Coordinates of C-alpha atoms in Angstrom, one line a residue:
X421 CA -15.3 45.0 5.4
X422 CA -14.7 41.9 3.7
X423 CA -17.3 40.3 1.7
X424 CA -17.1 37.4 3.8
X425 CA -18.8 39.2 6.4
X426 CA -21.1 40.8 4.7
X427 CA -23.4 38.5 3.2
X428 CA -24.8 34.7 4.3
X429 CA -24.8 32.3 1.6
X430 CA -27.8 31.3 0.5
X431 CA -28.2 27.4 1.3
X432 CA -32.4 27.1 0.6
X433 CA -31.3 24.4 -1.7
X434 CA -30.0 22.1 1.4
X435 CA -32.7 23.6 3.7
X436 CA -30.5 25.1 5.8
X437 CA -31.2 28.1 7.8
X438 CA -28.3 30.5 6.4
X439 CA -28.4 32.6 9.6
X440 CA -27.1 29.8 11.9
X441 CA -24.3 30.1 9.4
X442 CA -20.8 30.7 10.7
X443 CA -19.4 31.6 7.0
X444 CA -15.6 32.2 5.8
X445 CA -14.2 32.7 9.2
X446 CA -10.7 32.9 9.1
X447 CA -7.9 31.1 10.3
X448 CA -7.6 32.9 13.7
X449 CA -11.6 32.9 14.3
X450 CA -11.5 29.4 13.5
X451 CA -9.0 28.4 16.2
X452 CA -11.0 30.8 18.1
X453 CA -13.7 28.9 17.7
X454 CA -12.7 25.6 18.0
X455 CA -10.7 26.6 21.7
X456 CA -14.1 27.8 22.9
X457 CA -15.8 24.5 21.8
X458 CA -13.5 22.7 23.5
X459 CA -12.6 20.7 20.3
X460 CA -8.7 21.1 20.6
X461 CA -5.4 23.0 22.1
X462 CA -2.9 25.0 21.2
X463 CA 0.6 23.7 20.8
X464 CA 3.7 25.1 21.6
X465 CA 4.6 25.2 17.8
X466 CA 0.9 27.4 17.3
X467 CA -0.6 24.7 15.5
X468 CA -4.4 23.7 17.1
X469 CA -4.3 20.1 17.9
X470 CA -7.1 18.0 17.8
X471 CA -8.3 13.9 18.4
X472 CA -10.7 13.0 15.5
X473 CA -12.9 11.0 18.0
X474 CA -13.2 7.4 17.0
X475 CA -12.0 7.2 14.2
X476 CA -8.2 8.0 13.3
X477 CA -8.8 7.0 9.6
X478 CA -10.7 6.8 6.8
X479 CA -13.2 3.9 6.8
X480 CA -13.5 2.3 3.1
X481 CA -16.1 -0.4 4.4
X482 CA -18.7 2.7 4.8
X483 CA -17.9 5.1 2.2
X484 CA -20.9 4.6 -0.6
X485 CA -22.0 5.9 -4.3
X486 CA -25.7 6.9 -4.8
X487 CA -26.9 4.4 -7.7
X488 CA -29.0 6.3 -9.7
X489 CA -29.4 7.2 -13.5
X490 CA -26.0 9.0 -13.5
X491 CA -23.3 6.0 -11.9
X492 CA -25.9 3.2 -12.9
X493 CA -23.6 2.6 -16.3
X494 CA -20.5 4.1 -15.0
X495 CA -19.3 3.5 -11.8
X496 CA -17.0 -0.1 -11.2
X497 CA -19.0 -1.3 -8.5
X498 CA -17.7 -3.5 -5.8
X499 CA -15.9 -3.6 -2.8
X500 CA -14.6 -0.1 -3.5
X501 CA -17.3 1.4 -4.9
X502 CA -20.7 0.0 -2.7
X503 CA -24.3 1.3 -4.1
X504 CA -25.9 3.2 -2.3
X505 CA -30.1 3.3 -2.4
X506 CA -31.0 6.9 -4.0
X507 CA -34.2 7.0 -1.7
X508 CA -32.3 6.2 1.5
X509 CA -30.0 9.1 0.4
X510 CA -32.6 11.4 0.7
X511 CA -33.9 10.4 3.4
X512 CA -30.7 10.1 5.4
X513 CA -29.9 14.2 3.9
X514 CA -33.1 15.4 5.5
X515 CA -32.5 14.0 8.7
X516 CA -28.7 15.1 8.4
X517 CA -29.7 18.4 7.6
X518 CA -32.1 18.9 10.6
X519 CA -29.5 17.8 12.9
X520 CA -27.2 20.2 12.0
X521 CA -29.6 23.1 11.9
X522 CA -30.3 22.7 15.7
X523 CA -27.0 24.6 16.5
X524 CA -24.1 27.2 15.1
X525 CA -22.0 25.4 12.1
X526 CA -19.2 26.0 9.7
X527 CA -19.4 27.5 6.2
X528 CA -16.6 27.9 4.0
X529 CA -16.6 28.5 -0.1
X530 CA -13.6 26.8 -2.0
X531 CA -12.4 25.1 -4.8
X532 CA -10.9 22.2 -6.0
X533 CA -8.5 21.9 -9.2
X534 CA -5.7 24.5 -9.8
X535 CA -6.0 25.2 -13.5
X536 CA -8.9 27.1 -14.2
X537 CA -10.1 25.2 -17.2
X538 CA -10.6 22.1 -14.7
X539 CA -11.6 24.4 -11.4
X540 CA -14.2 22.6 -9.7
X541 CA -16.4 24.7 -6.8
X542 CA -16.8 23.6 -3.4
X543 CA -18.6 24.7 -0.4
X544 CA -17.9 22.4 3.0
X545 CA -20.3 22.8 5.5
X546 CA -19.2 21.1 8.6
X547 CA -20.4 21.0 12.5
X548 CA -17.0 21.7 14.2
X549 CA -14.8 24.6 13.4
X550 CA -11.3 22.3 13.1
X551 CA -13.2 20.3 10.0
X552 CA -13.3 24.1 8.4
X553 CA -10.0 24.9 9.4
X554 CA -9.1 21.5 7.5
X555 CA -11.0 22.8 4.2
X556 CA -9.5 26.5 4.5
X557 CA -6.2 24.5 4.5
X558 CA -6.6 21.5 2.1
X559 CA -8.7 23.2 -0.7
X560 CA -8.5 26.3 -2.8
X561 CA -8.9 29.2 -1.5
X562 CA -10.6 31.1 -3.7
X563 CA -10.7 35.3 -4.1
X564 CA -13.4 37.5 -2.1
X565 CA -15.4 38.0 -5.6
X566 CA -16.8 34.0 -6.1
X567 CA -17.8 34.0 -2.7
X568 CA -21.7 33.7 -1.9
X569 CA -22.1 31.7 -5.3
X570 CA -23.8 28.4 -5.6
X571 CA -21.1 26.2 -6.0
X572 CA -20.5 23.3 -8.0
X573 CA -20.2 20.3 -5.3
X574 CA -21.5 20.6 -1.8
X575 CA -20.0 18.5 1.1
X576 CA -22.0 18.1 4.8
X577 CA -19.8 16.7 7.4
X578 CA -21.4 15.7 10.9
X579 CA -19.1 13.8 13.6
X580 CA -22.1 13.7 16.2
X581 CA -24.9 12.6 13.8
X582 CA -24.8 9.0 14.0
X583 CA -26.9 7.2 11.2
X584 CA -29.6 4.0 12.0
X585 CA -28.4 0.9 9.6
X586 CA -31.2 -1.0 10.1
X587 CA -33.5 2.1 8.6
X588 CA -30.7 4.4 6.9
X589 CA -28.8 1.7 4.4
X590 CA -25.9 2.6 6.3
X591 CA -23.3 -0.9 7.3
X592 CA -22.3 1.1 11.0
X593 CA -23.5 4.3 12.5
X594 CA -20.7 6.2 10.3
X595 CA -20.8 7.2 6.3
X596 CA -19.4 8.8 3.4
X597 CA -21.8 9.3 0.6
X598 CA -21.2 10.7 -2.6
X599 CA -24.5 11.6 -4.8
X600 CA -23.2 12.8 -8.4
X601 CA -26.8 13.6 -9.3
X602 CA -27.4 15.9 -6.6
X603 CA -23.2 17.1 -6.5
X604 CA -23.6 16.1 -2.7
X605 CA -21.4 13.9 -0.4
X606 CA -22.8 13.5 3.1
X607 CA -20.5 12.2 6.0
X608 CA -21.4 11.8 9.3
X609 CA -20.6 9.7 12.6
X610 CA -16.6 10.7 11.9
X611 CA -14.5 13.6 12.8
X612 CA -11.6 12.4 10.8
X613 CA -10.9 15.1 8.4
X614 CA -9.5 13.0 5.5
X615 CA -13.0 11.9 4.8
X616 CA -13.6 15.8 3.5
X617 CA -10.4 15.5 1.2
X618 CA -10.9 11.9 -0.8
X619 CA -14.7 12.9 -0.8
X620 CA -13.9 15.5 -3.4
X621 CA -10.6 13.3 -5.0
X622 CA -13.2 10.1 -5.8
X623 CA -15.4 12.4 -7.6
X624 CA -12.6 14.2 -9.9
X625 CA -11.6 10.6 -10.4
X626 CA -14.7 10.2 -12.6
X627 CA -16.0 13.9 -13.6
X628 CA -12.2 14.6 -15.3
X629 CA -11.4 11.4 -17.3
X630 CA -14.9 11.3 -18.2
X631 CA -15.6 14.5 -19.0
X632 CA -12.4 16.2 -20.2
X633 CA -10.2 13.2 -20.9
X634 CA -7.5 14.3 -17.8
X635 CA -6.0 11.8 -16.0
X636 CA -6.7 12.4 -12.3
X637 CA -3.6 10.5 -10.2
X638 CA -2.8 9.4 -6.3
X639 CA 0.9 11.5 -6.7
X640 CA 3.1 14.0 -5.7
X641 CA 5.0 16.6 -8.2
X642 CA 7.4 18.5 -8.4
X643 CA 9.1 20.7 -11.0
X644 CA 12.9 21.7 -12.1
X645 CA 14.6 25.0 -12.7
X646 CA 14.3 24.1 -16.0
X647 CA 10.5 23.5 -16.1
X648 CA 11.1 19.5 -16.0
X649 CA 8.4 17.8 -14.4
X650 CA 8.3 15.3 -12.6
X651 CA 5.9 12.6 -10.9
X652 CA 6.1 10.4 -7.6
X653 CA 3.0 7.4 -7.1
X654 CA 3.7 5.4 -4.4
X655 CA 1.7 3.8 -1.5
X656 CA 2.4 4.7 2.3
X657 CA 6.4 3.6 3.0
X658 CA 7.8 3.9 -0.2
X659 CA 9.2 7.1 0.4
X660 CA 7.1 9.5 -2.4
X661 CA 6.9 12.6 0.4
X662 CA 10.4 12.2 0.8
X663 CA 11.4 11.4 -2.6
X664 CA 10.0 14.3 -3.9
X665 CA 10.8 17.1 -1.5
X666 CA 13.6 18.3 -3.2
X667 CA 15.1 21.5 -2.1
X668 CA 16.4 22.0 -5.5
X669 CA 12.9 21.7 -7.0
X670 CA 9.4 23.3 -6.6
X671 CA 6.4 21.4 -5.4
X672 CA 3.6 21.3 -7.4
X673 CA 1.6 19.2 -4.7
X674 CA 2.2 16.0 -2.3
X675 CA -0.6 13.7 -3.1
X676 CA -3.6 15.1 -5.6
X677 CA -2.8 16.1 -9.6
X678 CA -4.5 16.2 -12.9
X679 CA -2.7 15.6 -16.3
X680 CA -4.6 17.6 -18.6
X681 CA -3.8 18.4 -22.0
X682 CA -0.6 20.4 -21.6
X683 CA -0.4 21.0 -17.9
X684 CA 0.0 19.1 -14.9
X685 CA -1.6 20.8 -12.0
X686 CA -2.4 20.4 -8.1
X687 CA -6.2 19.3 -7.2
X688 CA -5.3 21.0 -3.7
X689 CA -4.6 24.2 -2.0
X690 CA -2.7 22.4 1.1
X691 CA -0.6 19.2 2.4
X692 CA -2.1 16.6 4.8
X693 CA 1.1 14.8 5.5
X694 CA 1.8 12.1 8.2
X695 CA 3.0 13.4 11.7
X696 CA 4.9 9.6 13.2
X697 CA 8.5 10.1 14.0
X698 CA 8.4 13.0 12.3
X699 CA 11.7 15.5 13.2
X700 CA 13.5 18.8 11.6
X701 CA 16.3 16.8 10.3
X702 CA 14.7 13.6 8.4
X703 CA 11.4 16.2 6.9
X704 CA 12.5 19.8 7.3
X705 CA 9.8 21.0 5.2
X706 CA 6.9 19.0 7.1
X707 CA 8.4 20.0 10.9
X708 CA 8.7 24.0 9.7
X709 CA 4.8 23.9 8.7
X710 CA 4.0 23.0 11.9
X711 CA 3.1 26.5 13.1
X712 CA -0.5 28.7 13.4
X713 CA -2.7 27.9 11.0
X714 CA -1.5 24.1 10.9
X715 CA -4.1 21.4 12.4
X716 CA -2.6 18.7 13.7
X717 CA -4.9 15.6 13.9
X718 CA -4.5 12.8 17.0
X719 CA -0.5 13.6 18.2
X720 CA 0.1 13.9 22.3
X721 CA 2.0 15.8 23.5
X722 CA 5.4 15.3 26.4
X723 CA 4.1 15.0 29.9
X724 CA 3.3 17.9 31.8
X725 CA 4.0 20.8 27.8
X726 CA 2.2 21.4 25.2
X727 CA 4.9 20.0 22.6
X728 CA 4.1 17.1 20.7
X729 CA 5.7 13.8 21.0
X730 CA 5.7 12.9 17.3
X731 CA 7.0 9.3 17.9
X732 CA 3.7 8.9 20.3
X733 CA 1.3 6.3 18.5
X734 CA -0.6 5.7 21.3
X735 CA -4.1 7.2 19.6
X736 CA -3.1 6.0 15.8
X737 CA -0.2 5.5 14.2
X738 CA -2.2 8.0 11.6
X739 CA -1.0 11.3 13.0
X740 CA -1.4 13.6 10.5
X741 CA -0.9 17.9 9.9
X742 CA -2.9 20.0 7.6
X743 CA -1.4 23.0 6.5
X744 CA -1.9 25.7 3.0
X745 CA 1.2 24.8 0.6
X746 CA 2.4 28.6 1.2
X747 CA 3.5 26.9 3.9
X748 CA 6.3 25.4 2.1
X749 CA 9.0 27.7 1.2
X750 CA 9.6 26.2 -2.4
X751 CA 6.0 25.8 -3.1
X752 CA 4.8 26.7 -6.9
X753 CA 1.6 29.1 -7.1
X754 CA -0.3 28.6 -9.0
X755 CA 0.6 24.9 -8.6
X756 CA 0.6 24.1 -12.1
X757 CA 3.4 23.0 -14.5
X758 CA 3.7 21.4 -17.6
X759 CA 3.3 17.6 -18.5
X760 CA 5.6 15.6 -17.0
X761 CA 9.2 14.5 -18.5
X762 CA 9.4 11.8 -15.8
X763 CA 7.2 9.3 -13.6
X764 CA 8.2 7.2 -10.9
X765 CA 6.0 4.4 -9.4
X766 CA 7.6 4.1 -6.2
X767 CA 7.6 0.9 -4.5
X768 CA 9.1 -0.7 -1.6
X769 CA 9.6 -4.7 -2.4
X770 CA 10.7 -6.3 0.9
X771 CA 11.3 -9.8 -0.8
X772 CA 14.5 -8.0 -2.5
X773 CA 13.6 -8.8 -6.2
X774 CA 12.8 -5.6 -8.0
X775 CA 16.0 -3.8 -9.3
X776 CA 16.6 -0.5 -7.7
X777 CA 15.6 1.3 -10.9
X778 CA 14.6 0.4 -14.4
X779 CA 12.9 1.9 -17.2
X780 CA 9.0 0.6 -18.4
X781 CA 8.0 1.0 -21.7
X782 CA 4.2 2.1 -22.3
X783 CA 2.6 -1.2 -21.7
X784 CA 4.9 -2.3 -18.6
X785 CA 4.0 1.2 -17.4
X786 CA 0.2 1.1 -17.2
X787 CA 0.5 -2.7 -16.2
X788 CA 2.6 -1.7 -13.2
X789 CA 0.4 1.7 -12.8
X790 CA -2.9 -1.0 -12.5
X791 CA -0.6 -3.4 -10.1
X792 CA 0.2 -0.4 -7.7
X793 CA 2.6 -2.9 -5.9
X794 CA 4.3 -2.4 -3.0
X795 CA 5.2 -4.7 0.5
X796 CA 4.3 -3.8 4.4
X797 CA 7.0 -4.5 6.7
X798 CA 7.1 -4.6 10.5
X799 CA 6.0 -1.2 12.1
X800 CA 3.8 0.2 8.9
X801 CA 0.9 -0.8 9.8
X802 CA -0.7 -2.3 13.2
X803 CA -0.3 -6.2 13.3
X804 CA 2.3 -6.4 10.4
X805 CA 5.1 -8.6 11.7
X806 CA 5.9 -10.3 8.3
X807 CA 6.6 -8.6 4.9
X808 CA 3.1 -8.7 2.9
X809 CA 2.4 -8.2 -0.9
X810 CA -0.2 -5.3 -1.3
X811 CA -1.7 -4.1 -4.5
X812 CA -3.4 -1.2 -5.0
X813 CA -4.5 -0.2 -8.5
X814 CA -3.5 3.2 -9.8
X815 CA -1.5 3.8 -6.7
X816 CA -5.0 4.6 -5.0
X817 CA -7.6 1.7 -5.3
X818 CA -10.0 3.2 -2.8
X819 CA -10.7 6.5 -4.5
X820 CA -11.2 4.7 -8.3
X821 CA -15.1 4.9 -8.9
X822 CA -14.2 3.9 -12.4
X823 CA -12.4 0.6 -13.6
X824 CA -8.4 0.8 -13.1
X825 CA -8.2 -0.2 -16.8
X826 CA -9.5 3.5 -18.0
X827 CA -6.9 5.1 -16.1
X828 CA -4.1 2.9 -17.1
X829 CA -5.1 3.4 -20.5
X830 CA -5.8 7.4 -20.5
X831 CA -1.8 6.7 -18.8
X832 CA -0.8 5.5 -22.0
X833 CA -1.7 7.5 -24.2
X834 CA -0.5 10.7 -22.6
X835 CA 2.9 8.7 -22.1
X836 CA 2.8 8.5 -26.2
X837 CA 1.4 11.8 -26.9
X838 CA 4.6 13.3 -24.7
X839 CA 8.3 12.3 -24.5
X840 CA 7.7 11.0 -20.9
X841 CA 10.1 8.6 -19.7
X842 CA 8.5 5.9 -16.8
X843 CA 10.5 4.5 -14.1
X844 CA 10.1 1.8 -11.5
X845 CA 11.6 2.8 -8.4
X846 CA 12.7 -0.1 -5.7
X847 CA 12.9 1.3 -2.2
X848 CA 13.0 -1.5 -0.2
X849 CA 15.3 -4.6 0.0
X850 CA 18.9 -5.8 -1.6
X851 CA 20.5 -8.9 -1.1
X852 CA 17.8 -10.8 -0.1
X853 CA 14.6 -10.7 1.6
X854 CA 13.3 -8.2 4.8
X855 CA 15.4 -9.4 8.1
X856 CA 17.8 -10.7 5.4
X857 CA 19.2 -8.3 2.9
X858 CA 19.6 -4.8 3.4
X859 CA 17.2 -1.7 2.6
X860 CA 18.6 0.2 -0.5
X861 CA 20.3 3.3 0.9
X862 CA 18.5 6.6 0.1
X863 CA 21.3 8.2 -0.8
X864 CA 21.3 5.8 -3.8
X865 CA 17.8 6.0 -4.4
X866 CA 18.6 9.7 -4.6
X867 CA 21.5 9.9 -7.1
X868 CA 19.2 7.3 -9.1
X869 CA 16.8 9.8 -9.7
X870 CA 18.5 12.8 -9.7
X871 CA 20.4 10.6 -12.7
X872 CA 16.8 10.2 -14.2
X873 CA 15.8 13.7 -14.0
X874 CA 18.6 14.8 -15.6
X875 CA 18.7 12.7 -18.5
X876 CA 22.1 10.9 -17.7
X877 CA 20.2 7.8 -17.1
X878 CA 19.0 7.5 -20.9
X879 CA 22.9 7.5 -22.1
X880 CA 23.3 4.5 -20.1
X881 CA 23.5 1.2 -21.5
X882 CA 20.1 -1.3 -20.3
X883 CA 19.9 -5.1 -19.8
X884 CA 16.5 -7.2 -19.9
X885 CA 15.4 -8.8 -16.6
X886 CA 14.3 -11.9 -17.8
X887 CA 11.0 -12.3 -15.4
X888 CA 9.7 -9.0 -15.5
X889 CA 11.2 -7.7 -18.9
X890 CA 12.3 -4.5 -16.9
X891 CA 15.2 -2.3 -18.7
X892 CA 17.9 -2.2 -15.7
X893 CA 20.9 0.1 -16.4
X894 CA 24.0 -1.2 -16.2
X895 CA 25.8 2.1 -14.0
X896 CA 24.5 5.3 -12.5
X897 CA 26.4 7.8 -10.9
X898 CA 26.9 8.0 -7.8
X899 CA 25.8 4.2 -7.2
X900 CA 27.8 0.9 -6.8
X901 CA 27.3 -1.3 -10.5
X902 CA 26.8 -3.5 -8.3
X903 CA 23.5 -3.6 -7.0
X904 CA 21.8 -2.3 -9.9
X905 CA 21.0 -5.8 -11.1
X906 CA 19.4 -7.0 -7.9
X907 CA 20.1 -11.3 -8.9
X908 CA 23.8 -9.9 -8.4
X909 CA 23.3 -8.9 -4.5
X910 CA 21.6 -12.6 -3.4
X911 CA 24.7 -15.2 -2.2
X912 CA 22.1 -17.8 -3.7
X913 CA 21.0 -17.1 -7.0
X914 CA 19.0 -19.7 -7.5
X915 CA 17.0 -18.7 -4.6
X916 CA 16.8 -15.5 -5.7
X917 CA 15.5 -17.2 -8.6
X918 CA 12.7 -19.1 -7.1
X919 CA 11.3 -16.1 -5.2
X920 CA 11.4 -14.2 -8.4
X921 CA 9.1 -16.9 -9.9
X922 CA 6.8 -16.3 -6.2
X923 CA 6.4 -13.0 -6.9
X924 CA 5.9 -12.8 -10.6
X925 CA 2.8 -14.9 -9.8
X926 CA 1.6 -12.8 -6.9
X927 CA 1.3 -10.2 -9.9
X928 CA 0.1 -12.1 -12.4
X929 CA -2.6 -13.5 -9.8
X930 CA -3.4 -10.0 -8.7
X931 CA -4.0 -9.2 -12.7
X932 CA -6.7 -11.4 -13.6
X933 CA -9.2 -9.2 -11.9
X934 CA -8.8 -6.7 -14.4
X935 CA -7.6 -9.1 -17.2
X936 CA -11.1 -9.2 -19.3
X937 CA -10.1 -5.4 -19.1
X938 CA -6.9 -5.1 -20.5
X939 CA -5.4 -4.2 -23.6
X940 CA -3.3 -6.3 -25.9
X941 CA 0.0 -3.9 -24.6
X942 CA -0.6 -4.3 -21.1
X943 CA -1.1 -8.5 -21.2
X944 CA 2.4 -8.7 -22.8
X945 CA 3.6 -6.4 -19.8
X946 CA 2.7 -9.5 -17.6
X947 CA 5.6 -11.4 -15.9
X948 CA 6.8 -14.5 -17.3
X949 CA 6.2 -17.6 -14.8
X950 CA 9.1 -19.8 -14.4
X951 CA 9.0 -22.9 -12.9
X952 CA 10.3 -22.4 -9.1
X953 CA 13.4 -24.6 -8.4
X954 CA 12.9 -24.8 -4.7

């Protein structure tokens, strides 16, 4: 008998009553589980399919830091990073804690961090057996012999306990908490299972680069036959799941990593990838994961079957699967590698000024890596009918408890201390603006970087965007000279002039909230403002 089964973990420290414990199930008690509790269905693919409730995303309006002794001095607080009152905390976890223990719930033991000098323990305790299925999946999953230990982080997760603002500090009836002095994140009043995962990502993002000087980073990665790693950032659009699913490469991981001192390695255990439109031909690897074990989050399925309609939005355009990355036939375990020989900040500029691909020395790199820039175009998000300009610093704003600066900084000087090469990546537009020009073919965006990875791209020859100071080669294989140098695709230059000068303000606008911040190499990243002629 497994160990699992033979003991209860001992959770006296929570007062929790460790026999109402359901501990370690596995995958086919969990489904079990969650079929009797009414909390989802099967599919005709195997995977249990559940709706989250209310909310179909995160909420970054509730999601709080404890202010205590420990974040006081540390934290960036703001918008992102809202205090929390270390007496309401408590108060809030005792009455969390006596909700839960009126009924059965959902143990499970994990970790966080794939290399071991950086492994980070985990226990997720959570009211509905889909939320564990969701931890088995996303997190480590760690060997019969750690089990029962008191672990290093604990997470409570509640969808039914709904929290009092007026008398719990709360803004709406639903929270995420994170106490670093008590290792603790309390969520409640949401069943949406990506709370559980950034819960844990926002406190690497300060325990490593404070602690052990690893960068912690919003990415994917992959890795070459050769042992050539490589690094995707990119916000939702830009195409960084699809980028770096290469067949002809192993995946370290699709969203979580830490850049330590010689290693590059997956903070996750699983993939929580997006479900809309999704088909076998566009995302092979995605559509074959879909199987038992998978959790599919807030799909519907055809009329009258149980198989999903993947281009049905009519819950969220947030559909989402959780699956372990064994699922993936070219996953690397352990997912670790070595530090990177190429980044990519992915981004996809519907305005059509960015070149397809240039190169960023270190201080264009950690200014662009701060920027986080990218565009939202019809269909990406609810409401979008025009392209708009978002930033988000790091590639991952809403998980940064500590200024963006630090991490762009920590960027640089792992960029010097290895022979990394940087990239920016254009995905978007060519010719002109969105409903204009024409969105860069990803067949070209492919033989770009497959040009990169290979090193055929440094034996080109480079000229200097003027505006931006970008390095833009002047051929590639496998792409037309053409539209390398984007000024070359626009009928009118000097309109591609003047919105050149629009959006090199739009960065240097978005900059000046970490400007008192920067350092001397990433101010003379910073655009140069010319006058605009129109």
């Amino acid at each position: 008998m497994s160990k699992a089964f033979m003991l209860k973990p001992d959770l006296s420290y929570l007062n929790l009553n460790s026999e109402l414990a359901l501990y370690q199930l596995n995958v086919a008690q969990l489904v079990e589980e969650a079929l009797m509790n009414g909390e989802g269905s099967l599919a005709d693919n195997g995977a249990l399919a559940v709706d989250t409730g209310k909310f179909t995303g995160r909420s970054p309006k509730d999601r709080f830091i404890v202010c205590d002794d420990t974040t006081r001095d540390v934290v960036w607080w703001g918008d992102v990073n809202i205090k929390f009152d270390e007496c309401k905390f408590d108060t809030l976890f005792e009455k969390l804690t006596k909700h839960l223990s009126e009924g059965k719930y959902y143990v499970r033991d994990a970790s966080a961090c794939a290399e071991a000098n950086y492994k980070t323990s985990v226990r997720v305790i959570t009211e509905t057996a889909y939320q564990n299925l969701f931890a088995h999946n996303l997190f480590l999953r760690p060997d019969e012999s750690s089990l029962g230990d008191t672990p290093d982080w604990t997470i409570i997760a509640s969808p039914s306990f709904l929290a009092d603002p007026v008398t719990d500090g709360t803004r709406q009836a639903n929270f995420s908490i994170l106490n670093f002095k008590r290792k603790i994140i309390l969520i409640g009043g949401t069943g949406y299972t990506g709370e559980i995962k950034k819960g844990i990502f926002s406190v690497l993002n300060l325990l490593l680069p404070c602690e052990q000087d690893t960068l912690s980073m919003h990415c994917s990665a992959n890795v070459g036959k050769n042992g050539d790693t490589a690094i995707f950032f990119g916000l939702s659009g830009t195409g960084k799941t699809t980028l770096s699913a290469d067949p002809e490469r192993g995946l370290i991981g699709d969203d979580e990593h830490g850049w330590g001192d010689e290693t590059v390695f997956n903070f996750e255990g699983g993939c929580y990838a997006k479900c809309i439109d999704l088909t076998q031909e566009k995302e092979p690897q995605i559509f074959n994961a879909i199987k038992f074990g998978a959790l599919l989050e807030n799909t519907n399925y055809f009329p009258e079957t149980r198989r999903v309609d993947f281009s049905d939005i009519k819950k969220t355009e947030n559909t989402r699967v959780a699956y372990p990355i064994t699922f993936i036939d070219n996953a690397i375990i352990p997912s670790i590698a070595r530090a990177p020989r190429n980044i990519f900040f992915l981004t996809a500029d519907a305005f059509g000024i960015l070149p397809p691909i240039s190169k960023l020395d270190a201080g264009q790199a950690m200014f662009h890596f701060i920027s986080g820039y990218t565009a939202k175009v019809a269909g990406t998000e609810a409401g979008v009918t025009e392209p708009q300009l978002t930033f988000s610093a790091c590639f991952g704003k809403a998980f940064l408890p500590l200024h963006p600066t630090k991490y762009a900084e920590l960027l640089g000087r792992k960029m010097k201390g290895n022979d990394v090469s940087v990239w920016l990546v254009n995905t978007g537009w060519s010719g002109g603006a969105y409903g204009v020009g024409e969105r860069i073919k990803l067949d070209y965006t492919r033989s770009m970087i497959s040009a990169a990875l290979s090193g055929l791209l440094e034996e080109e020859n480079f000229i200097t965007d003027p505006v931006f100071g970008l390095r833009i080669p002047v051929s590639c294989p496998g792409v037309p000279s053409e539209i390398l140098n984007p000024k070359n695709m626009w009928p009118d230059k000097q309109k591609y002039d003047a919105r050149a000068s629009e959006l090199s303000i739009a960065f240097v606008n978005n900059f000046r909230q970490f400007e008192a911040f920067a350092n001397d190499e990433m101010l003379a990243a910073l655009p140069k403002v010319v006058e605009n002629t129109i």
